[in-house]
mmCIF file of N, CA, C and O and ligand atoms in Angstrom:
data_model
loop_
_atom_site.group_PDB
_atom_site.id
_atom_site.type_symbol
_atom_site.label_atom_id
_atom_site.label_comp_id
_atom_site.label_asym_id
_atom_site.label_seq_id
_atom_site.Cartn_x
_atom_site.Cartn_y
_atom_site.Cartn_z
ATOM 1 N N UNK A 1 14.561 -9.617 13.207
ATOM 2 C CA UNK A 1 13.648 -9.906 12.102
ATOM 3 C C UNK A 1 12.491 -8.905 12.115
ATOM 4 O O UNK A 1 11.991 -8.565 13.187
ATOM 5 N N UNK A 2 12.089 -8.464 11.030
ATOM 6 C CA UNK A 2 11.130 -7.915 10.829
ATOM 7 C C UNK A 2 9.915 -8.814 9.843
ATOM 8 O O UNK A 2 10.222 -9.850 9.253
ATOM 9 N N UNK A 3 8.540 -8.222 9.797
ATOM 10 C CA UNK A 3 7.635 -8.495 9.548
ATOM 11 C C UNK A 3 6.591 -7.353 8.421
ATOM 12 O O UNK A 3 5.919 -6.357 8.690
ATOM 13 N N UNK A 4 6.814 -7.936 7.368
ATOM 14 C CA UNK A 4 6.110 -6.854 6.240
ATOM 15 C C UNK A 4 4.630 -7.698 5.628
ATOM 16 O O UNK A 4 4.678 -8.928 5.615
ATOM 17 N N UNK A 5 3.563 -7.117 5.218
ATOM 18 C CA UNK A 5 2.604 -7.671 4.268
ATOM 19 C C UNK A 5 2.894 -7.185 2.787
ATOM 20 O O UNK A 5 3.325 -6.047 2.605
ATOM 21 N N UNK A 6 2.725 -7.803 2.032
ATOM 22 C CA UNK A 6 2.366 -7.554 0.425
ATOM 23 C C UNK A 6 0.967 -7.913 -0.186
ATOM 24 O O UNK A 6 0.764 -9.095 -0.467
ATOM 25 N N UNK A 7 0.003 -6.994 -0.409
ATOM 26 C CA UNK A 7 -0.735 -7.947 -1.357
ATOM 27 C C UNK A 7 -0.802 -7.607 -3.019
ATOM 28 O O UNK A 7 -0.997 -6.570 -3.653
ATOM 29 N N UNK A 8 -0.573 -8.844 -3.349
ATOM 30 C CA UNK A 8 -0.499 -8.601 -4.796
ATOM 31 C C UNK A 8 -1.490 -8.283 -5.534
ATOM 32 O O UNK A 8 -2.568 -7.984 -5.021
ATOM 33 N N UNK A 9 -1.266 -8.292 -7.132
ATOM 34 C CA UNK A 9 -2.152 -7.341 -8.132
ATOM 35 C C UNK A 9 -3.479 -8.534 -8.109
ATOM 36 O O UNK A 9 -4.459 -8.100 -8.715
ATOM 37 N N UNK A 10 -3.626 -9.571 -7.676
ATOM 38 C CA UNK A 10 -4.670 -10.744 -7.816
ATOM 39 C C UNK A 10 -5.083 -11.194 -6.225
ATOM 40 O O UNK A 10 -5.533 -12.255 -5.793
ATOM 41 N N UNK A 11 -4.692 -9.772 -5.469
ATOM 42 C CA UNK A 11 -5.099 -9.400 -4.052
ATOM 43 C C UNK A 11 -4.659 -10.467 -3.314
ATOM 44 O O UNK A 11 -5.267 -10.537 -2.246
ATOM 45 N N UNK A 12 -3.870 -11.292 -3.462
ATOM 46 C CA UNK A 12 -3.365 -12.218 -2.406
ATOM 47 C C UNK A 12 -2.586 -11.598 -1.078
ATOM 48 O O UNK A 12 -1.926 -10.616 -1.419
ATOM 49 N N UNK A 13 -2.499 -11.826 0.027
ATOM 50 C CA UNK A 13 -1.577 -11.234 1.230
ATOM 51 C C UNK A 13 -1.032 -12.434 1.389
ATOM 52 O O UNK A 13 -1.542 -13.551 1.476
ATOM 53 N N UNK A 14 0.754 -11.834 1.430
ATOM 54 C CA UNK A 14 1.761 -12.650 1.518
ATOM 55 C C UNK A 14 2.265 -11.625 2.865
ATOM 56 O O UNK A 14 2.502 -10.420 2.786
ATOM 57 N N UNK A 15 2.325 -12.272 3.791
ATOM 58 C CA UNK A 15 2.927 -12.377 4.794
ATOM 59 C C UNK A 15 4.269 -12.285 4.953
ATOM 60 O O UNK A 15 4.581 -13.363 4.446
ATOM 61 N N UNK A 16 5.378 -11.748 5.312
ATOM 62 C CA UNK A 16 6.726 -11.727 5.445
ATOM 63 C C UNK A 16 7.751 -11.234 6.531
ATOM 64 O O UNK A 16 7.859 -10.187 7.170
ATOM 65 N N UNK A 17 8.665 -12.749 6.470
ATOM 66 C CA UNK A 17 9.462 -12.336 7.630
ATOM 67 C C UNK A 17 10.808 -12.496 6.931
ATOM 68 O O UNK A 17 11.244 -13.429 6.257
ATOM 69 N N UNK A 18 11.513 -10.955 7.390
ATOM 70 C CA UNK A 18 12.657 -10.537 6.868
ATOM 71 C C UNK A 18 13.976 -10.541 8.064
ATOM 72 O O UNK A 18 13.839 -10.499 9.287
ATOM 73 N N UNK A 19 15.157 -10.599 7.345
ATOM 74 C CA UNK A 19 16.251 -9.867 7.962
ATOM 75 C C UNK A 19 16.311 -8.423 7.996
ATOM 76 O O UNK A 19 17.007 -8.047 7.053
ATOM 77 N N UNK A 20 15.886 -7.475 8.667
ATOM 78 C CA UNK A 20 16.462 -6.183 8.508
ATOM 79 C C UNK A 20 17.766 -5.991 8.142
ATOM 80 O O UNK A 20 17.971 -4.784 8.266
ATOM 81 N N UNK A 21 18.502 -6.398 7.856
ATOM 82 C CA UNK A 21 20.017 -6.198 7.456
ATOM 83 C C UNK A 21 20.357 -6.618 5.980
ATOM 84 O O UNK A 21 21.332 -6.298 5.299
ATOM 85 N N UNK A 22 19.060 -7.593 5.607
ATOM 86 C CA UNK A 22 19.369 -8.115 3.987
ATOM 87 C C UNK A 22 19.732 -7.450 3.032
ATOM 88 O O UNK A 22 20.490 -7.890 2.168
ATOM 89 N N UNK A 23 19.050 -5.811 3.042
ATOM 90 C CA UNK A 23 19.761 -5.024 2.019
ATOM 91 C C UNK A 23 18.916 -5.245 0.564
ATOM 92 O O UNK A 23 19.305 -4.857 -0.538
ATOM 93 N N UNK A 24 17.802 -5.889 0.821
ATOM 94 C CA UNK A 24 16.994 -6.071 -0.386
ATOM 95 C C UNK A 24 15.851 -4.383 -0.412
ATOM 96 O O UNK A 24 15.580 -3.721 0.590
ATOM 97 N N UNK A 25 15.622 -4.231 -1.127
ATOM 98 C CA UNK A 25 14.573 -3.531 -1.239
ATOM 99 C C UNK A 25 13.234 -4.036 -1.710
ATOM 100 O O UNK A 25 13.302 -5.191 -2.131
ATOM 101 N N UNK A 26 12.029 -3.490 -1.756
ATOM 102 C CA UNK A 26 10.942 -4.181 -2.028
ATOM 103 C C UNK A 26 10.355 -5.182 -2.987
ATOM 104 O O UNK A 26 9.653 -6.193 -2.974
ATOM 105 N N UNK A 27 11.025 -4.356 -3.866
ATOM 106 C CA UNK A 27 10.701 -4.979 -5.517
ATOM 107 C C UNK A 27 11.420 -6.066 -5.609
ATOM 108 O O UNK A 27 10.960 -6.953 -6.328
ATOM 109 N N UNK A 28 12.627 -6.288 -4.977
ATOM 110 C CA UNK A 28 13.111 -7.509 -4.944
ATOM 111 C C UNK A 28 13.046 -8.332 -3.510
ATOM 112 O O UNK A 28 13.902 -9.169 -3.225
ATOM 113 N N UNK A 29 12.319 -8.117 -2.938
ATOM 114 C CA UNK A 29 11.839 -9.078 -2.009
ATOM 115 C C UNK A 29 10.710 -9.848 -2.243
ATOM 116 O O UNK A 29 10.355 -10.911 -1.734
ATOM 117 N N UNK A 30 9.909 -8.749 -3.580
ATOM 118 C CA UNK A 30 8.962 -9.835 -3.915
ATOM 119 C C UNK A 30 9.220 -10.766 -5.179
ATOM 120 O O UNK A 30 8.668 -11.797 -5.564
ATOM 121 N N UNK A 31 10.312 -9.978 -5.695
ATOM 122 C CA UNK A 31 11.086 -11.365 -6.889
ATOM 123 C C UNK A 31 11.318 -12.754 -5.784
ATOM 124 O O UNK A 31 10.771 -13.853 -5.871
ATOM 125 N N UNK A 32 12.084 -12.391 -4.985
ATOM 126 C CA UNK A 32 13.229 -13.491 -3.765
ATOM 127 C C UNK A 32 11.528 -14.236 -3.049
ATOM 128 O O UNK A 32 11.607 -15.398 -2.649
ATOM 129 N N UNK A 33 10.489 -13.707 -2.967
ATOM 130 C CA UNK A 33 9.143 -14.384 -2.829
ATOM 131 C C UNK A 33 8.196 -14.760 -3.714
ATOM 132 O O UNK A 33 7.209 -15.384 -3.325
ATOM 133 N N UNK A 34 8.352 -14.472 -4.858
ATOM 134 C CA UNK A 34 8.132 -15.182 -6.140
ATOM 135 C C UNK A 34 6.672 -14.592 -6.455
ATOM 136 O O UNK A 34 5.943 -15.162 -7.266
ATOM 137 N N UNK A 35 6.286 -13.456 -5.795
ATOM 138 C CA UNK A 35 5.436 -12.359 -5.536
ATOM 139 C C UNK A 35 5.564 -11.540 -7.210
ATOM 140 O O UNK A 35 6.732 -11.318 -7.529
ATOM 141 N N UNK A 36 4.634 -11.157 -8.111
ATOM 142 C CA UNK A 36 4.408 -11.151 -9.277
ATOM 143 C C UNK A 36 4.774 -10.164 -9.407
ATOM 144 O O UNK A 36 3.791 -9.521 -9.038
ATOM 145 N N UNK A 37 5.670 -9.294 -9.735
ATOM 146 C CA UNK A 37 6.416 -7.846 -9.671
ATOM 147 C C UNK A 37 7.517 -8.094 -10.863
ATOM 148 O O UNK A 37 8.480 -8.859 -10.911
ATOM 149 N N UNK A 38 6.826 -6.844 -12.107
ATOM 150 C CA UNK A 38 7.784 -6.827 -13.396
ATOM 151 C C UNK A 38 9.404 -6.247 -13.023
ATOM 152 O O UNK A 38 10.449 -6.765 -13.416
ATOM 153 N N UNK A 39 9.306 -5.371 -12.400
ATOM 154 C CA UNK A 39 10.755 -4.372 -12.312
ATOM 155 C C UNK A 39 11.733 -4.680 -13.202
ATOM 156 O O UNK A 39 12.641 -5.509 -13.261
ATOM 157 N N UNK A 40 11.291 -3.749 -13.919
ATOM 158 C CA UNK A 40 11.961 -4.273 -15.780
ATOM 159 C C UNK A 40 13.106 -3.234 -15.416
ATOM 160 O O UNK A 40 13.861 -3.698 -16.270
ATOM 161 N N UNK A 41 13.632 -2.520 -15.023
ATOM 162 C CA UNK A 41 14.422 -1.346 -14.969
ATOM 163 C C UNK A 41 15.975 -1.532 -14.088
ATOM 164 O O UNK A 41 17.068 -0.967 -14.057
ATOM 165 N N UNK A 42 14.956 -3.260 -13.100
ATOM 166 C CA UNK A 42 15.904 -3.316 -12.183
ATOM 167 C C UNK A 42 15.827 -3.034 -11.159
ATOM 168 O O UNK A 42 16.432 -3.735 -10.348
ATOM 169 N N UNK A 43 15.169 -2.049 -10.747
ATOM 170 C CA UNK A 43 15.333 -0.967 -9.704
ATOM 171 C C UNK A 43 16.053 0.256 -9.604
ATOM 172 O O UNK A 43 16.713 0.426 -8.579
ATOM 173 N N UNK A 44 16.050 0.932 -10.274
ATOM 174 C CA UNK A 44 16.130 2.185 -11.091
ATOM 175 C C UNK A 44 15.471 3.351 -11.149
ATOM 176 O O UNK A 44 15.852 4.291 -11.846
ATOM 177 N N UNK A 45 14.552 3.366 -10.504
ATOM 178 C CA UNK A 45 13.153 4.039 -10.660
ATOM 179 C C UNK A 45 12.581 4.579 -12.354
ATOM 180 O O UNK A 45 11.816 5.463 -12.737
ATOM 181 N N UNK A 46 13.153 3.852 -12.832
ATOM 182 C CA UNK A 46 12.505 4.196 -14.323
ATOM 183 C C UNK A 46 11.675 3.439 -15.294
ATOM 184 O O UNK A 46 11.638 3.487 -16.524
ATOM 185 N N UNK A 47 10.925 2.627 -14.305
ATOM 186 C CA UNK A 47 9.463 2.444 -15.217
ATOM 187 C C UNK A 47 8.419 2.019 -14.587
ATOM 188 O O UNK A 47 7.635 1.348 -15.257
ATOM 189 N N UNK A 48 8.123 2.242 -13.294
ATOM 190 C CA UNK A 48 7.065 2.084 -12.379
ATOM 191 C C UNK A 48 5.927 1.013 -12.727
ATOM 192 O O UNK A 48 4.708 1.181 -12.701
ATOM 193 N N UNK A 49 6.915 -0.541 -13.178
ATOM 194 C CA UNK A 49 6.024 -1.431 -13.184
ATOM 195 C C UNK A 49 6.256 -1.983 -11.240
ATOM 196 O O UNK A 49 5.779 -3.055 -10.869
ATOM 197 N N UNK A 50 6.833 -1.286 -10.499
ATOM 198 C CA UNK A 50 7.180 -1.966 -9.356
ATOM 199 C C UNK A 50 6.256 -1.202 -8.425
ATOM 200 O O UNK A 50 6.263 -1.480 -7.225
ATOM 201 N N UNK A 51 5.348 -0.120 -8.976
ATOM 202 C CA UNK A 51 4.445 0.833 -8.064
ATOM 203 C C UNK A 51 3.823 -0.143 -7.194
ATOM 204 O O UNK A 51 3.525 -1.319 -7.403
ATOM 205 N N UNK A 52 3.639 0.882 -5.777
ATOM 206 C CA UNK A 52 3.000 0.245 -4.865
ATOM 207 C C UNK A 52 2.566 1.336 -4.345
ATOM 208 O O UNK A 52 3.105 2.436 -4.465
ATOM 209 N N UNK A 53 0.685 0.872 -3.202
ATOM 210 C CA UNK A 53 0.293 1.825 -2.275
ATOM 211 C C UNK A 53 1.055 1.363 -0.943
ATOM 212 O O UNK A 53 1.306 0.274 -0.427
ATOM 213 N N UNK A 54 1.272 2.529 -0.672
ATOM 214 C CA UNK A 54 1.397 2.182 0.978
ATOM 215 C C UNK A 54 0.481 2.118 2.023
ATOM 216 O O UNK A 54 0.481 3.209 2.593
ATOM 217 N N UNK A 55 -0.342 1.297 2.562
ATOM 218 C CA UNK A 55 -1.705 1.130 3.400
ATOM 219 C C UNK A 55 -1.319 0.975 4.749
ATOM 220 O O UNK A 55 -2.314 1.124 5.460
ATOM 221 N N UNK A 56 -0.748 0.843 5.119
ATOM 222 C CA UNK A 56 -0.005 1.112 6.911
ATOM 223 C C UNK A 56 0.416 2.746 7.055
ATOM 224 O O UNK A 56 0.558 3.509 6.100
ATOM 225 N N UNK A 57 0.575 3.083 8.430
ATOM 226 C CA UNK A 57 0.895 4.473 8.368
ATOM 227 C C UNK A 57 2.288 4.543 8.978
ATOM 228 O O UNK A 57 2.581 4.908 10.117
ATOM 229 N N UNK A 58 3.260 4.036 7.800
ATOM 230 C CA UNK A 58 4.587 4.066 8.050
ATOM 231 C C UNK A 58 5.114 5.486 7.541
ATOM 232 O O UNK A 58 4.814 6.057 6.492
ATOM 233 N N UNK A 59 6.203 6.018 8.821
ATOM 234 C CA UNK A 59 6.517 7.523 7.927
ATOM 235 C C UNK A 59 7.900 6.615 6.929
ATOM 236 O O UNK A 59 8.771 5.929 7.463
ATOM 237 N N UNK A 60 7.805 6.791 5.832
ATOM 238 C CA UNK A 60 8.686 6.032 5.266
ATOM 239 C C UNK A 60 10.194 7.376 4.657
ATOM 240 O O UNK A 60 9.949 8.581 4.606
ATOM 241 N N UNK A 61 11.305 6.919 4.361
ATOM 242 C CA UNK A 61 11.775 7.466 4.036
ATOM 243 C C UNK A 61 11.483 8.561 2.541
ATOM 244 O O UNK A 61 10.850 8.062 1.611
ATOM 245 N N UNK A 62 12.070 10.274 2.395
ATOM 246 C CA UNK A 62 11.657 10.955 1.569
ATOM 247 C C UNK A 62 11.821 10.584 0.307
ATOM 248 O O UNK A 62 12.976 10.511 -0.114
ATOM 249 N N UNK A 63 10.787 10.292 -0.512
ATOM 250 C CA UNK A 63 11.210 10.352 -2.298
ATOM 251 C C UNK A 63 12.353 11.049 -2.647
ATOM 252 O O UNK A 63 12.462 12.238 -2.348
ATOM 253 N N UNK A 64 13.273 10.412 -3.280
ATOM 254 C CA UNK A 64 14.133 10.977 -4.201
ATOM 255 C C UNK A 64 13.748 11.783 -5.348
ATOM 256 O O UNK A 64 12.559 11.715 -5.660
ATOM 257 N N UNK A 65 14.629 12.656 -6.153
ATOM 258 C CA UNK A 65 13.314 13.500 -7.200
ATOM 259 C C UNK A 65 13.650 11.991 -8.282
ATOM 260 O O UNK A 65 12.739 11.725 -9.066
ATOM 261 N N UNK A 66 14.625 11.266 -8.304
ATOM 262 C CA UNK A 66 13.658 10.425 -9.932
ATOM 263 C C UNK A 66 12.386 9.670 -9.551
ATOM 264 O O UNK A 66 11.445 9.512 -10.328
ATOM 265 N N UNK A 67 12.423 9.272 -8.453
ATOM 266 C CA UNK A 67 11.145 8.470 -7.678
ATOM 267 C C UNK A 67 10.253 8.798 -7.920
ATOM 268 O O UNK A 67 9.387 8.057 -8.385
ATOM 269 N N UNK A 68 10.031 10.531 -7.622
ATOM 270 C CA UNK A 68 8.802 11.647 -7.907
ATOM 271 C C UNK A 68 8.485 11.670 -9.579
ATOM 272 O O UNK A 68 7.389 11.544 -10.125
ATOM 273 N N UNK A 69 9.973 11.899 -10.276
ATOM 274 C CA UNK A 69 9.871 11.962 -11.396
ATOM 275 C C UNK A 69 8.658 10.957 -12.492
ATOM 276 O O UNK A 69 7.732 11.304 -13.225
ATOM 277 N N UNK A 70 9.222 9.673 -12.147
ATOM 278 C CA UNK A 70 8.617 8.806 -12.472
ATOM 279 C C UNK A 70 7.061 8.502 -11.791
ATOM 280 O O UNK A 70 6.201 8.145 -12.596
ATOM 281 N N UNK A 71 6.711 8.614 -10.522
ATOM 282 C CA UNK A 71 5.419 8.369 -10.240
ATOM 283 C C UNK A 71 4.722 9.455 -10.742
ATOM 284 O O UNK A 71 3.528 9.558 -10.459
ATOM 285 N N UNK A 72 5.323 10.372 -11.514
ATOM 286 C CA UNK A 72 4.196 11.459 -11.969
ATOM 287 C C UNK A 72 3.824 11.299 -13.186
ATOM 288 O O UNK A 72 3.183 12.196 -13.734
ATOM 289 N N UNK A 73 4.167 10.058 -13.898
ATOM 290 C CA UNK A 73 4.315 9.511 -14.972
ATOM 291 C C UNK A 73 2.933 8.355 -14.777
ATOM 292 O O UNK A 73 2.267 7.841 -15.675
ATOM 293 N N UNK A 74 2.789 8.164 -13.143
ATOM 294 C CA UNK A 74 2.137 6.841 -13.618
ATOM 295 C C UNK A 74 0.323 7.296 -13.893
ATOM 296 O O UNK A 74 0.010 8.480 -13.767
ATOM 297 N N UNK A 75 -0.549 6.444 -14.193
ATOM 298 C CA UNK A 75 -1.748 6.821 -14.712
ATOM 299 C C UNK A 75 -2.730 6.680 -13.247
ATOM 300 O O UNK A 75 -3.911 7.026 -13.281
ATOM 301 N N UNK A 76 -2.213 6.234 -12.214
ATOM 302 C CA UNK A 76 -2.779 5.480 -11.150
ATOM 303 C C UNK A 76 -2.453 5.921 -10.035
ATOM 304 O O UNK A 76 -2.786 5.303 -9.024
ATOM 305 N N UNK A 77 -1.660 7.198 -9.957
ATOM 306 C CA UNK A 77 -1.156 7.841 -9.072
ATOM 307 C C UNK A 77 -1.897 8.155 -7.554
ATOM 308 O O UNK A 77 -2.842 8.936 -7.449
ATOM 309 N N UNK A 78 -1.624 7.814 -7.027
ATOM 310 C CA UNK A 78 -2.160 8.297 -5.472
ATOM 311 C C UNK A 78 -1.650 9.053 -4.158
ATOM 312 O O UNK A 78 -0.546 9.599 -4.166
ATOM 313 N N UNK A 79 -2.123 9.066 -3.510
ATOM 314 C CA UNK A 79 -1.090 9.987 -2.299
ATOM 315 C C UNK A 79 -0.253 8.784 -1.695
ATOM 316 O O UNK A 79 0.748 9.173 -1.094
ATOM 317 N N UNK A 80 -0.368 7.925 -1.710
ATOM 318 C CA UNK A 80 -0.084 7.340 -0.648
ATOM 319 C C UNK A 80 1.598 5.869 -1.702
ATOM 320 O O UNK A 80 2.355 5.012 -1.248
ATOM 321 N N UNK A 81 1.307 6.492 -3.276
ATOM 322 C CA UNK A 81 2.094 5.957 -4.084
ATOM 323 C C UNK A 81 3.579 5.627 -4.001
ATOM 324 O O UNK A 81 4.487 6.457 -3.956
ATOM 325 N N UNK A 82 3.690 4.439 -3.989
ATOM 326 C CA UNK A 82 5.384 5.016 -3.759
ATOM 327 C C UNK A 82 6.497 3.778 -4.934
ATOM 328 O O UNK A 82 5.650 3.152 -5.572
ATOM 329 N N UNK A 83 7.556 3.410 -5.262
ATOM 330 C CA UNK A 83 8.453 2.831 -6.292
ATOM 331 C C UNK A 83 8.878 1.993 -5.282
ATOM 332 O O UNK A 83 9.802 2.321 -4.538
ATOM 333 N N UNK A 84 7.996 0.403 -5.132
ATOM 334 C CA UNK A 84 8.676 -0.644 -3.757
ATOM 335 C C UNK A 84 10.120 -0.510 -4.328
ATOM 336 O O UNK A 84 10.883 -0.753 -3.392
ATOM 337 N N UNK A 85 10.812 -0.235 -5.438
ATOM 338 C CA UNK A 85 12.245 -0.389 -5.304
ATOM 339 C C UNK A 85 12.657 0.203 -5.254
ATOM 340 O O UNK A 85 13.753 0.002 -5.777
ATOM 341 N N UNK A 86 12.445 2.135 -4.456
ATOM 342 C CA UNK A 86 12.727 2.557 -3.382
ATOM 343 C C UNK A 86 12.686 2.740 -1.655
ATOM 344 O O UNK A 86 12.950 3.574 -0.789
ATOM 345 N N UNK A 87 12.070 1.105 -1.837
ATOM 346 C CA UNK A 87 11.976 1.149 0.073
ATOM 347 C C UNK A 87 12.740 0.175 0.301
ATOM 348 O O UNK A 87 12.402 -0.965 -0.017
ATOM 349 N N UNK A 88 13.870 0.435 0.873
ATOM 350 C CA UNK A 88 14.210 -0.486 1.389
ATOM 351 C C UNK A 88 13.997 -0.808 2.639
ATOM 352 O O UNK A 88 13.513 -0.088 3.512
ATOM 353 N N UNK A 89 14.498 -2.314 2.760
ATOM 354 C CA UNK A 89 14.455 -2.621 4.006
ATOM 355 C C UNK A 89 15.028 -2.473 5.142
ATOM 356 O O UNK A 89 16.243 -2.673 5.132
ATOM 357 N N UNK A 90 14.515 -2.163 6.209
ATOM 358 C CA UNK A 90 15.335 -1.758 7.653
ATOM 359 C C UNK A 90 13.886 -1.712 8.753
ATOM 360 O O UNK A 90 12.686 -1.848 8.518
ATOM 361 N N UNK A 91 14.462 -1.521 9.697
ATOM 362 C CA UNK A 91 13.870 -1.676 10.625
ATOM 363 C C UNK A 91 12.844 -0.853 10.910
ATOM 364 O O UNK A 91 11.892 -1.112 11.646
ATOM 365 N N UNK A 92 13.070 0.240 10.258
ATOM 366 C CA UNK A 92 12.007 1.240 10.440
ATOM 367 C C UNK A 92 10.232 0.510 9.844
ATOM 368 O O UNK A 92 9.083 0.705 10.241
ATOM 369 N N UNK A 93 10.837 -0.360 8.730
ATOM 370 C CA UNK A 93 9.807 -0.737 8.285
ATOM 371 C C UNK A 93 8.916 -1.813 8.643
ATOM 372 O O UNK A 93 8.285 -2.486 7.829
ATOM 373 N N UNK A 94 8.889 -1.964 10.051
ATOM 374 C CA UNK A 94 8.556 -3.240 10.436
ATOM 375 C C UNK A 94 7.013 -3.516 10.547
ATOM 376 O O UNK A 94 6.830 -3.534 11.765
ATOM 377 N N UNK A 95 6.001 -3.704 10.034
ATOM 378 C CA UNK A 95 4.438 -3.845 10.087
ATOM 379 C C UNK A 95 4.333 -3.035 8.888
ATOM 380 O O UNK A 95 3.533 -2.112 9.040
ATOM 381 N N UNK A 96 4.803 -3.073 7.905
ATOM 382 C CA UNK A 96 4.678 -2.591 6.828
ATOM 383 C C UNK A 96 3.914 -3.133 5.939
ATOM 384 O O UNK A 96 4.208 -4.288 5.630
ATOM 385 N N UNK A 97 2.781 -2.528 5.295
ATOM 386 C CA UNK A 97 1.871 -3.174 4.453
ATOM 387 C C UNK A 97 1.199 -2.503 3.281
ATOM 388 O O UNK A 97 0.138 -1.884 3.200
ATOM 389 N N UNK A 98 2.136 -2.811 2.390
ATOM 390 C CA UNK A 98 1.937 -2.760 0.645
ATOM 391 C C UNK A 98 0.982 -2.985 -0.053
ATOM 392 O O UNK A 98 0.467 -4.003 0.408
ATOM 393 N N UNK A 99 0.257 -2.540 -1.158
ATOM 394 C CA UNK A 99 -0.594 -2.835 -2.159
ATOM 395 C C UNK A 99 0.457 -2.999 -3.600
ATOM 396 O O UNK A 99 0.938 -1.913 -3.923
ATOM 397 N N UNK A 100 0.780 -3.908 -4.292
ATOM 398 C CA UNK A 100 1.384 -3.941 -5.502
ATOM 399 C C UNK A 100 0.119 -3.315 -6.533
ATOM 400 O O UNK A 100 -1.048 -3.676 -6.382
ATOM 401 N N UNK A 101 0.435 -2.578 -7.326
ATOM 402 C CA UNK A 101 -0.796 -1.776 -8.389
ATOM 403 C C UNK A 101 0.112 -1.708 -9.553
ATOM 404 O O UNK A 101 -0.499 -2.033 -10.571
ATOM 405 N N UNK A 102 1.374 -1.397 -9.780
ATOM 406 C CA UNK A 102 1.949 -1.765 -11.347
ATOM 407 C C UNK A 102 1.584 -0.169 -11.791
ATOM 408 O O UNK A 102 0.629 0.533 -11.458
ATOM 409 N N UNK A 103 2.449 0.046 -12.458
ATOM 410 C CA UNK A 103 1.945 0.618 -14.033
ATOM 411 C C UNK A 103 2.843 0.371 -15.287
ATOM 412 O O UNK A 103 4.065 0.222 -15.270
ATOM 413 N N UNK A 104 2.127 0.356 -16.236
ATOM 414 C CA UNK A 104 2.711 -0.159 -17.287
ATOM 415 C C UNK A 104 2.255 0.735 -18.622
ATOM 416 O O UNK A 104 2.681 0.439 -19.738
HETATM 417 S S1 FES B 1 11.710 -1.578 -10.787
HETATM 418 FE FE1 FES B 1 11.565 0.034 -12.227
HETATM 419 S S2 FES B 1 10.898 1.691 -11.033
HETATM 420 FE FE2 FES B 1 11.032 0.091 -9.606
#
């Protein structure tokens, strides 16, 4: 089991304990936690209502170019920006701690 934080767009910290093996990725771990996340696309990387900061200093796996594509799109962009429904889950990610920020 692993252990991730989320805090949402109304700054709540949700706490989370995962299967590393579930195979969910972010954006839908916070659907499956009922955690306020549009991901109108699916998970797709094509409409960065699922943006998130990353605030832990996880080396996370490299952006894909639509990932890039799309966060260069968003208005809210940061260094540290990333598409939660390109992270998935695994072990690497264990003390992992998210900011949900949206763009729309
Ligand atoms: S759900 Fe659309 S980009 Fe992540």
């Amino acid at each position: 089991m692993i252990n991730i934080t989320i805090i949402d767009q109304d700054n709540n910290e949700h706490k989370i304990e995962l299967d590393e093996n579930c195979g969910l990725n972010l954006m839908e771990v916070c659907k499956t936690n009922d955690i306020d996340v549009e991901g109108v696309c699916g998970g797709m990387a094509l409409c960065a209502t699922c943006h998130c900061l990353v605030e832990s200093n996880h080396k996370l796996e490299k952006k894909q170019d639509a990932e890039i594509a799309m966060l260069n799109q968003c208005f809210n962009l940061e260094k540290n920006s990333r598409l939660s429904c390109q992270i998935q889950v695994s072990k690497e990610i264990d003390g992992l701690n998210i900011r949900l920020i949206g763009d729309y």
